[in-house]
GROMACS .gro file of C-alpha atoms in nm:
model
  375
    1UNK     CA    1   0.000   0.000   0.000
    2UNK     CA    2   0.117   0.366  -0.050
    3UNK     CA    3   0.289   0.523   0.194
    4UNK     CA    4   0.109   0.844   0.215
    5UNK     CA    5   0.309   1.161   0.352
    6UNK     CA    6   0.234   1.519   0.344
    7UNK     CA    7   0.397   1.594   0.000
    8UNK     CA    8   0.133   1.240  -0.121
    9UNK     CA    9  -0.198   1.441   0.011
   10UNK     CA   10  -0.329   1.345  -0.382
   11UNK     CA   11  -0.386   1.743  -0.405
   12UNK     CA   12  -0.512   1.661  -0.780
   13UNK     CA   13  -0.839   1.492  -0.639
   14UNK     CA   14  -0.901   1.531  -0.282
   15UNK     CA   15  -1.224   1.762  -0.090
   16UNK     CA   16  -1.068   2.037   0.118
   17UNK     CA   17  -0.951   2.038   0.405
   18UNK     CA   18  -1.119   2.290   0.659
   19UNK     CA   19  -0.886   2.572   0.620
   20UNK     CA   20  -0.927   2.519   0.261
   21UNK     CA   21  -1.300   2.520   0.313
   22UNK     CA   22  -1.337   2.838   0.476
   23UNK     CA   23  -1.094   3.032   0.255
   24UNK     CA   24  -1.330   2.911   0.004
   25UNK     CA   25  -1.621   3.000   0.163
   26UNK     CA   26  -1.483   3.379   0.171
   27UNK     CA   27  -1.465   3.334  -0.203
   28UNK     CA   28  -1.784   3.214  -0.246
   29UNK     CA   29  -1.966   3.524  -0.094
   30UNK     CA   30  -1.808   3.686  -0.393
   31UNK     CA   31  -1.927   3.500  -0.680
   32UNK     CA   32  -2.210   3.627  -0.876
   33UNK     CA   33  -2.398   3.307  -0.808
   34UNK     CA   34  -2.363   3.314  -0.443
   35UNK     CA   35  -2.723   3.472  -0.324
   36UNK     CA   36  -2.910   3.376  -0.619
   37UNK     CA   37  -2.861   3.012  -0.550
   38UNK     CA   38  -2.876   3.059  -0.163
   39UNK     CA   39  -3.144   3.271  -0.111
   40UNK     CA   40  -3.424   2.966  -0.167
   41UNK     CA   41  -3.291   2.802   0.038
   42UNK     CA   42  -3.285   3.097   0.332
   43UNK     CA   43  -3.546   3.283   0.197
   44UNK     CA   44  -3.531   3.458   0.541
   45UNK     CA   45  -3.226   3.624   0.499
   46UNK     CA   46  -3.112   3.899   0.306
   47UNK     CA   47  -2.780   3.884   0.158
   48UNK     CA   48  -2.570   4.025   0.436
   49UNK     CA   49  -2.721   3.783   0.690
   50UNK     CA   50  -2.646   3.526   0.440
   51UNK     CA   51  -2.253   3.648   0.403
   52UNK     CA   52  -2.213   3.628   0.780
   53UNK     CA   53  -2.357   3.285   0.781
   54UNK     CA   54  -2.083   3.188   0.544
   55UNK     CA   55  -1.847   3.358   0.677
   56UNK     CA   56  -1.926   3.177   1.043
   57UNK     CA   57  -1.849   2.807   0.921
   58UNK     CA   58  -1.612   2.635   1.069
   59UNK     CA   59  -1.510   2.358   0.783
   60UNK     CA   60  -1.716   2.104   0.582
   61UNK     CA   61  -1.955   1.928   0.822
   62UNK     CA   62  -2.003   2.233   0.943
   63UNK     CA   63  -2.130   2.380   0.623
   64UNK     CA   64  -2.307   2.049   0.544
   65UNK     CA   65  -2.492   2.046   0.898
   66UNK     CA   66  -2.596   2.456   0.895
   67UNK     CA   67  -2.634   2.510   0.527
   68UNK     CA   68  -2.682   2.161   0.297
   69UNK     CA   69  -2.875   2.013   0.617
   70UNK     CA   70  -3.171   2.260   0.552
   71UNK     CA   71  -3.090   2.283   0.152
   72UNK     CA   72  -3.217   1.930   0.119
   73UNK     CA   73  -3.486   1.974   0.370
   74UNK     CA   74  -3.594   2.228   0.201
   75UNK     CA   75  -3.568   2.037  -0.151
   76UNK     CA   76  -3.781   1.760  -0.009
   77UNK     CA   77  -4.079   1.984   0.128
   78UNK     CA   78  -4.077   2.149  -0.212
   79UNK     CA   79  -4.024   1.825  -0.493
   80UNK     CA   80  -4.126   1.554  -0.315
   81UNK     CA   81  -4.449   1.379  -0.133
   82UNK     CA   82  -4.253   1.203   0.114
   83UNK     CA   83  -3.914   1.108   0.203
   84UNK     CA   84  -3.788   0.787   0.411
   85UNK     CA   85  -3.482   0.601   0.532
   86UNK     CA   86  -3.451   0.246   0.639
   87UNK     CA   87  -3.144   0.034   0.760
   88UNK     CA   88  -2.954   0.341   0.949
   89UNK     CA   89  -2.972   0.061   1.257
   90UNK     CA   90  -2.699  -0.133   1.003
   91UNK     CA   91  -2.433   0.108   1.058
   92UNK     CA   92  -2.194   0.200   1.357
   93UNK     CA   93  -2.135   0.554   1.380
   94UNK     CA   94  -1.794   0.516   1.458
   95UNK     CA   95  -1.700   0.301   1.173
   96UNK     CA   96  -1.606   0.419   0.809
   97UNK     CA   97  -1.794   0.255   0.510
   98UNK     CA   98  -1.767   0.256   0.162
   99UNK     CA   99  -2.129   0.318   0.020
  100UNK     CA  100  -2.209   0.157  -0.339
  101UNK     CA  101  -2.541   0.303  -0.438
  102UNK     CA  102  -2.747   0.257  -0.785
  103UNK     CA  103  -2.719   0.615  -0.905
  104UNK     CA  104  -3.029   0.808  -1.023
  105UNK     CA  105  -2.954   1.171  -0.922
  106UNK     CA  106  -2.644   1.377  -0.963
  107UNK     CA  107  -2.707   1.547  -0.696
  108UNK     CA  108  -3.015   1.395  -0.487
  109UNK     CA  109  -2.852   1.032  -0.450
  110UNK     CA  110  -2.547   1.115  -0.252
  111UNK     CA  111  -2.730   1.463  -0.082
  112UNK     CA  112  -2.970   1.243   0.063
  113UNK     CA  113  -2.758   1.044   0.242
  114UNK     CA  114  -2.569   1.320   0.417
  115UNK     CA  115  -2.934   1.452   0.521
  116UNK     CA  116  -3.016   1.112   0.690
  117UNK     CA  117  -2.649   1.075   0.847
  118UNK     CA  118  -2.655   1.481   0.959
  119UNK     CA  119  -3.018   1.386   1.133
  120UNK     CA  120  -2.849   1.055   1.301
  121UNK     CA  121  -2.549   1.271   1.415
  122UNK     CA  122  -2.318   1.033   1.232
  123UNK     CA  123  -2.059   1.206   1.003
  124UNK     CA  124  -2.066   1.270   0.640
  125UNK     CA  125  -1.924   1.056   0.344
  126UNK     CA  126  -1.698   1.208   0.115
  127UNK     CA  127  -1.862   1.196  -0.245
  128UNK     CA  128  -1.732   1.136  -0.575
  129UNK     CA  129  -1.746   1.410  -0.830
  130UNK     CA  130  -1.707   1.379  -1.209
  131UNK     CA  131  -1.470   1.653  -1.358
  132UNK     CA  132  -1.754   1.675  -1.628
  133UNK     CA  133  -1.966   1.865  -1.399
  134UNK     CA  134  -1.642   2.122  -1.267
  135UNK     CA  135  -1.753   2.426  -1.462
  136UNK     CA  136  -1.689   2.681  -1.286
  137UNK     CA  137  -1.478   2.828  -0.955
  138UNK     CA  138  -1.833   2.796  -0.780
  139UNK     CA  139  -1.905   2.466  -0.872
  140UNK     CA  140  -1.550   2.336  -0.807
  141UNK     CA  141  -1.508   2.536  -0.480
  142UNK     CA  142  -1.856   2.436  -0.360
  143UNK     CA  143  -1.824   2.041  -0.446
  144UNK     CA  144  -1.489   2.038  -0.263
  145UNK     CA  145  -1.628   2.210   0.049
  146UNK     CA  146  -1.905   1.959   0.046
  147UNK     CA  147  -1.620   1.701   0.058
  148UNK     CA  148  -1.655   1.574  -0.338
  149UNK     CA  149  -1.337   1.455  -0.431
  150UNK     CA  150  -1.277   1.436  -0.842
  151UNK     CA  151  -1.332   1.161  -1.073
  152UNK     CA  152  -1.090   1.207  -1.370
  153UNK     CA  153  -1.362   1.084  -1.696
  154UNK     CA  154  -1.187   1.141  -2.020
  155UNK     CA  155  -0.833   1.010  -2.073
  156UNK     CA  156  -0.660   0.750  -2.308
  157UNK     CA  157  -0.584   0.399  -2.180
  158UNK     CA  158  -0.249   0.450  -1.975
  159UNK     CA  159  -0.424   0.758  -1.810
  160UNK     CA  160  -0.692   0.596  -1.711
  161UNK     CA  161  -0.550   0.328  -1.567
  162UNK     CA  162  -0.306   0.629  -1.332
  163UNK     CA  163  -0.627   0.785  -1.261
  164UNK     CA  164  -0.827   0.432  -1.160
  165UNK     CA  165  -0.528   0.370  -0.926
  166UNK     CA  166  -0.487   0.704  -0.757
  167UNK     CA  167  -0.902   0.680  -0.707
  168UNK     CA  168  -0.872   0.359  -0.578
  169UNK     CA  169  -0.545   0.436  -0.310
  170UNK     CA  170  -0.750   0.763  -0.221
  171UNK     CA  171  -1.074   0.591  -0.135
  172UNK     CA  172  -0.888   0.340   0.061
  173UNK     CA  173  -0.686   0.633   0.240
  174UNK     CA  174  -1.028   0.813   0.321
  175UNK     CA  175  -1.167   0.480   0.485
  176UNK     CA  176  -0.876   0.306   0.676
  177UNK     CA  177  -0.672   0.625   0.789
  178UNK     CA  178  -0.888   0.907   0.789
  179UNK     CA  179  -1.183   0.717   0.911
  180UNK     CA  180  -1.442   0.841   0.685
  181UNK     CA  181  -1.714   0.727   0.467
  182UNK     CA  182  -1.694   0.760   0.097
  183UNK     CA  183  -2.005   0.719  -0.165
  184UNK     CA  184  -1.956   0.638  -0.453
  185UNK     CA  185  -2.208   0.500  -0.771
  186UNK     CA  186  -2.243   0.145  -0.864
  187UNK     CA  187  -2.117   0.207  -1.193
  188UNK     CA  188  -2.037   0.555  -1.448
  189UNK     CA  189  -2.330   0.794  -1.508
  190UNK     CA  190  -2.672   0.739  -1.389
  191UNK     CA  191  -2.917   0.463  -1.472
  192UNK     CA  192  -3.085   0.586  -1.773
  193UNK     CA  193  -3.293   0.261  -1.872
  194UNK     CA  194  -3.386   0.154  -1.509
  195UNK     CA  195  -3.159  -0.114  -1.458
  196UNK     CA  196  -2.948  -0.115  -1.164
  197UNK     CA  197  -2.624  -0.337  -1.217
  198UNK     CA  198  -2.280  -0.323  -1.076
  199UNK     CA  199  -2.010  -0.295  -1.304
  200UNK     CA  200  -1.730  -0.535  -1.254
  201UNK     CA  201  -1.447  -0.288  -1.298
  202UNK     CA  202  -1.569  -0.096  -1.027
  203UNK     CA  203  -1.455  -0.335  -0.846
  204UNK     CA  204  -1.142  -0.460  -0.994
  205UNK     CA  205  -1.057  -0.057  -0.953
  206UNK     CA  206  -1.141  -0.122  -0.563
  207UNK     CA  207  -0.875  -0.396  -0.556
  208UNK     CA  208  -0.561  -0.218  -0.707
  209UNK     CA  209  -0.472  -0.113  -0.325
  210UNK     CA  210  -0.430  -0.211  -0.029
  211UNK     CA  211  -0.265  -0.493   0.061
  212UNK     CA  212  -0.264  -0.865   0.109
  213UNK     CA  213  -0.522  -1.104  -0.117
  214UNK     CA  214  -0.786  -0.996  -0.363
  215UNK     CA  215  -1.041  -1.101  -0.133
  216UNK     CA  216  -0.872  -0.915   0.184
  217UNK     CA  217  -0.851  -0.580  -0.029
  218UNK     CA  218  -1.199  -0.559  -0.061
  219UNK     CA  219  -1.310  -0.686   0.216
  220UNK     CA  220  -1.104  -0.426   0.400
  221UNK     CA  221  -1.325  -0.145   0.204
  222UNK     CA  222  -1.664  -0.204   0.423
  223UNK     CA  223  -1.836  -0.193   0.166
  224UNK     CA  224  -2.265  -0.137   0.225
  225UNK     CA  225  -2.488  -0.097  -0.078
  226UNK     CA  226  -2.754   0.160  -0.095
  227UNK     CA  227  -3.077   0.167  -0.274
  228UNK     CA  228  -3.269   0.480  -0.384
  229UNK     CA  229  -3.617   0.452  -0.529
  230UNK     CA  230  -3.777   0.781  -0.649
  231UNK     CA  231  -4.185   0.773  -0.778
  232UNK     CA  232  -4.120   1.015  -1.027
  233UNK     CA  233  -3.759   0.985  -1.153
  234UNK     CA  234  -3.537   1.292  -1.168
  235UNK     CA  235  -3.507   1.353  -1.537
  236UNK     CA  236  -3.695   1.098  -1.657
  237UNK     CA  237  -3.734   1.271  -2.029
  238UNK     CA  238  -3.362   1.387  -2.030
  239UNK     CA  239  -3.267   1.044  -1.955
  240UNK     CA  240  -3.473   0.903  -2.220
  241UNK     CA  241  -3.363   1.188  -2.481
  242UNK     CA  242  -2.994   1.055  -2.430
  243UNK     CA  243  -3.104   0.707  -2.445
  244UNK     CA  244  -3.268   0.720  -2.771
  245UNK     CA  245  -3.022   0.941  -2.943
  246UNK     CA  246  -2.754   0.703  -2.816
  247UNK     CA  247  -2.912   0.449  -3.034
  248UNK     CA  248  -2.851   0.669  -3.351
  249UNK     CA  249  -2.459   0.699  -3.269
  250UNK     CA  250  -2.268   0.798  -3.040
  251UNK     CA  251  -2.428   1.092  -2.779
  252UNK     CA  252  -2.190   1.429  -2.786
  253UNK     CA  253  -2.316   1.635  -2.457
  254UNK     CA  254  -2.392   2.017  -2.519
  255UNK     CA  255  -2.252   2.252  -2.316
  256UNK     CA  256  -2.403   2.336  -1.999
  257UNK     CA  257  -2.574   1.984  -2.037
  258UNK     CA  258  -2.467   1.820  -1.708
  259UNK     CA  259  -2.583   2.138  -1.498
  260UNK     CA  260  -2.881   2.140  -1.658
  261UNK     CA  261  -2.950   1.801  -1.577
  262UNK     CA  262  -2.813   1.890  -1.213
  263UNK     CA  263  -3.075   2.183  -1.178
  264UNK     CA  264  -3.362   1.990  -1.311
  265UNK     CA  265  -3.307   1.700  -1.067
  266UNK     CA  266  -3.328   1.916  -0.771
  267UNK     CA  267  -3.596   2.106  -0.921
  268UNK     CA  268  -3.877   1.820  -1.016
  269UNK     CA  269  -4.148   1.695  -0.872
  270UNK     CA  270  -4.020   1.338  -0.763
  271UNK     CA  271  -4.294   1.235  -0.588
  272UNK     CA  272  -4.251   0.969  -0.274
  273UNK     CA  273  -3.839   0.920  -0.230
  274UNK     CA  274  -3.714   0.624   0.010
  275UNK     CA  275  -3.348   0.578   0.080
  276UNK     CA  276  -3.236   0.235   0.178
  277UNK     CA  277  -2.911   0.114   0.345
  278UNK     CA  278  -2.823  -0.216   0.306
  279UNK     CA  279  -2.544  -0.454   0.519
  280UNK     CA  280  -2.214  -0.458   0.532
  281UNK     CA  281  -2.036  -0.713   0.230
  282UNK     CA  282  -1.738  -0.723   0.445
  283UNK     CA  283  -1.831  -1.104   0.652
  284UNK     CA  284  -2.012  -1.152   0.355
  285UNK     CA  285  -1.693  -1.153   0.142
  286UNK     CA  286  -1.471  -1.332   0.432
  287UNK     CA  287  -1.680  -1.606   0.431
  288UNK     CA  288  -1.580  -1.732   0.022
  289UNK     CA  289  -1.303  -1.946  -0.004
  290UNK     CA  290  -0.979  -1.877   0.002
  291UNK     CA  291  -0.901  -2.040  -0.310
  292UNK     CA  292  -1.177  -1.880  -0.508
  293UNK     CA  293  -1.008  -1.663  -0.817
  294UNK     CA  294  -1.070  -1.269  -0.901
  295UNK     CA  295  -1.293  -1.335  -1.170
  296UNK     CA  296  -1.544  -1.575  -0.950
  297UNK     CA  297  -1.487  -1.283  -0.669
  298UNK     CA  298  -1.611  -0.972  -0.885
  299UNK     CA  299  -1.935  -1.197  -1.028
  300UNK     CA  300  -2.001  -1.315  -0.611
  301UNK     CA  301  -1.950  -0.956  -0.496
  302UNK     CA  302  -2.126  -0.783  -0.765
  303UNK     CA  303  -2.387  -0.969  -0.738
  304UNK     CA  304  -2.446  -0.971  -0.376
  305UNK     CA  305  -2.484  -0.548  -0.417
  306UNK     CA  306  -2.734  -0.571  -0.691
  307UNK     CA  307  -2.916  -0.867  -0.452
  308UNK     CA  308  -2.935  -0.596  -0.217
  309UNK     CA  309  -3.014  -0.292  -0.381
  310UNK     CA  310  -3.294  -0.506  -0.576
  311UNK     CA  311  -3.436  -0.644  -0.262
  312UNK     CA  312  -3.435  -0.284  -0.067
  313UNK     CA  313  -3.561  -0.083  -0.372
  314UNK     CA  314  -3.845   0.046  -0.346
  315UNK     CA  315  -4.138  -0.063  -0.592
  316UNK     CA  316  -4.398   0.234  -0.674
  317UNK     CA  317  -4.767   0.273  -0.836
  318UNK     CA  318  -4.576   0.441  -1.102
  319UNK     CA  319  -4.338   0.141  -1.195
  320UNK     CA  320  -4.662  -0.093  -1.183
  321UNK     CA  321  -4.845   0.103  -1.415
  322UNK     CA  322  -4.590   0.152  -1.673
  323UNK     CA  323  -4.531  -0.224  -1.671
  324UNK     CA  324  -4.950  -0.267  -1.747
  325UNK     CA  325  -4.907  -0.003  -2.021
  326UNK     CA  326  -4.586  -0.108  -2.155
  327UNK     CA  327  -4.706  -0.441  -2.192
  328UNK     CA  328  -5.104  -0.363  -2.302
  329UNK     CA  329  -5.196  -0.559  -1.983
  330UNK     CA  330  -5.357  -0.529  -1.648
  331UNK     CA  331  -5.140  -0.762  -1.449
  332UNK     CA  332  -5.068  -0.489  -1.183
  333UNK     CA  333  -5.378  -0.298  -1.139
  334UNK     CA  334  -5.427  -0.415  -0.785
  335UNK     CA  335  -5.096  -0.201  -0.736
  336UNK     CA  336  -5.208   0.171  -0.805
  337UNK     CA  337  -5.542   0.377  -0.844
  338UNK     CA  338  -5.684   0.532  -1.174
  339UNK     CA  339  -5.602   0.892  -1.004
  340UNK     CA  340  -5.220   0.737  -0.969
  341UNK     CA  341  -5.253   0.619  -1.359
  342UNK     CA  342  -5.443   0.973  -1.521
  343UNK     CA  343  -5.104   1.158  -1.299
  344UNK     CA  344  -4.821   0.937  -1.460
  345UNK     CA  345  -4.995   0.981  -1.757
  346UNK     CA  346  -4.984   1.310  -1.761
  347UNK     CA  347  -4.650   1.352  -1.651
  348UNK     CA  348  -4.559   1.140  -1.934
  349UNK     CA  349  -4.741   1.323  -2.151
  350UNK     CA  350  -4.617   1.683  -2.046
  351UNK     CA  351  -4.262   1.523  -2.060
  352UNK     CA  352  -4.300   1.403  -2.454
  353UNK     CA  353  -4.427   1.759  -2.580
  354UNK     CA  354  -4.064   1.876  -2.421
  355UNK     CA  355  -3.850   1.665  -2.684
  356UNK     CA  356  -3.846   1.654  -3.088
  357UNK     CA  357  -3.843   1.213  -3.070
  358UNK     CA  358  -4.064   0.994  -3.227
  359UNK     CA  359  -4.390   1.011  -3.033
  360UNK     CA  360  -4.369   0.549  -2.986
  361UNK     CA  361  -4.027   0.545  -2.953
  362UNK     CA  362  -4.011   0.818  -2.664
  363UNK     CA  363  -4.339   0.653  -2.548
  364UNK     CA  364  -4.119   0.270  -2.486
  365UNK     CA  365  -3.785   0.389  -2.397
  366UNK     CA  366  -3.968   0.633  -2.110
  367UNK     CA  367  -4.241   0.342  -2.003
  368UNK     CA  368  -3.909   0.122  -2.036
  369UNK     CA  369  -3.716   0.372  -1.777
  370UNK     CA  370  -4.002   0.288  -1.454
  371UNK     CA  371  -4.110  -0.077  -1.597
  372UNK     CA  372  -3.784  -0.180  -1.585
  373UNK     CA  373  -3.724  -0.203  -1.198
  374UNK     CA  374  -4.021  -0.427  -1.188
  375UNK     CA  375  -3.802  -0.695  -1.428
   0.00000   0.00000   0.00000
């Protein structure tokens, strides 16, 4: 394993530290963006009562328990019916985990969970942050307060395999030394056809620290899956838009796109939202054989997270009654109301009339997107 000293601190990825947080936060009153995105949130306060809020934070879980605490309450009471948690009994507050989640939100997935942990008075995760979605200095300088570390996307093959290893040793660093949590998404971008599945190099990137067996290296991770199951999902029609052009060749992003996307999942209605943890894989994984191979270990392990994240996710009227209307049946109807059906419906509806697609082909790629889950 590396031996990390101060000159190692993997200053190309890492969150800031708290000194680096609250120089940042002094830059952050400055930015054009800073009251206009803030002021929803504390409609309350003007903008000088805002700056001195700011400017009173401490470091990062102090910013996430005064400021993103009541940022996602507030997001909840304004996009969605109801919120839940279950399984926050499975963790020990004193332990560090590494959180493998199916991935629907940018933002919602992993904001959620520091919500539930800030409410348990458990610490935060750090959070993995695409370098797609760095911007601007107030993107970058607010991820990295909020403890998002970067994920390096675009880079040929001997790059990426640098930048898979330095993710990997950093992860491991944030766990076993620094005793903190890190999320991170069960595979690259979010689910955008409904199908949760771990990908296998995820894994394998896991491995390539740490020391002692394959087996041992992940096992030493902690690793707990998480399932998040939205009514309504964020994006739905942008989701499906990418999806179906993806078919045609391959999908160049616009500019701006991945914000977008960002603003619209906090913004929409996503109806009921239920956040569950699952157990830790760690006895899970010590109990296979010792003389099981790497390839046998990444198809047990994988599995075992999507077992969990299929058995804790949540089904809803809405993924019932696309599955009836996807397949012209009524093998669900027990499962949802006609008021449930005439709202999806609409949804669906107001969603098509936003995108220049083929009205049937939009119409089984989005009923695809909830029925899916049901599969």
């Amino acid at each position: 394993m590396t031996n990390y000293t101060k000159e190692n601190t993997f200053d190309r990825i890492r969150c800031y530290n708290d000194s680096e947080a609250v120089d940042a936060l002094k830059r952050m009153v400055e930015y054009d963006e800073f009251y206009p995105v803030f002021k929803h949130v504390f409609p309350n306060l003007d903008q000088s009562a805002l700056t001195d809020l700011f400017l009173s934070i401490t470091g990062s879980y102090d910013f996430q328990k005064r400021v993103m605490n009541d940022a996602v309450k507030t997001v909840i009471k304004f996009s969605m019916d109801e919120f839940s948690c279950e399984g926050i009994k499975n963790l020990n507050k004193n332990e560090a985990y590494l959180y493998v989640a199916n991935h629907r939100d940018i933002v919602m997935d992993a904001a959620l969970l520091q919500h539930v942990l800030v409410t348990h008075d458990m610490n935060t995760t750090q959070i993995t942050f695409g370098d797609n979605l760095m911007s601007s200095d107030f993107i970058i300088d607010f991820g990295k307060i909020n403890k998002m570390f970067t994920v390096i996307r675009d880079s040929d093959r001997r790059e990426a395999l640098r930048n898979s290893q330095e993710l990997s040793e950093y992860m491991r660093y944030v766990i076993r030394s620094k005793n903190e949590s890190v999320w991170i998404a069960q595979r690259p971008g979010r689910t955008k056809d409904g199908l949760d599945e771990t990908q296998q190099g995820l894994l394998r990137m896991f491995s390539m620290s740490g020391e002692g067996s394959f087996k041992n290296r992940l096992k030493d991770l902690n690793i707990v899956p998480l399932a998040i199951s939205y009514e309504f999902e964020p994006c739905d029609y942008l989701k499906v838009y990418e999806l179906c052009e993806t078919k045609k060749g391959k999908y160049i992003k616009k500019k701006g796109e991945d914000f977008n996307s960002v603003v619209e999942g906090i913004r929409g209605c996503k109806g009921r939202t239920k956040l569950v943890m699952g157990t830790s894989l760690s006895p899970f994984i010590d109990a296979l054989p010792d003389d099981i191979d790497k390839k046998e270990i990444l198809k047990v392990v994988a599995g075992e997270i999507d077992r969990q994240i299929y058995s804790n996710y949540q089904l809803w009227p809405t993924n019932y009654i696309a599955y009836d209307m996807l397949n012209d049946g009524r093998q669900y109807t027990a499962k949802y109301t006609q008021e449930e059906k005439d709202r999806f419906v609409a949804h669906m509806n107001t969603s098509a009339a936003k995108l220049d697609l083929d009205a049937e082909e939009f119409k089984t790629a989005f009923l695809s997107l909830y029925a899916n889950p049901i599969k």
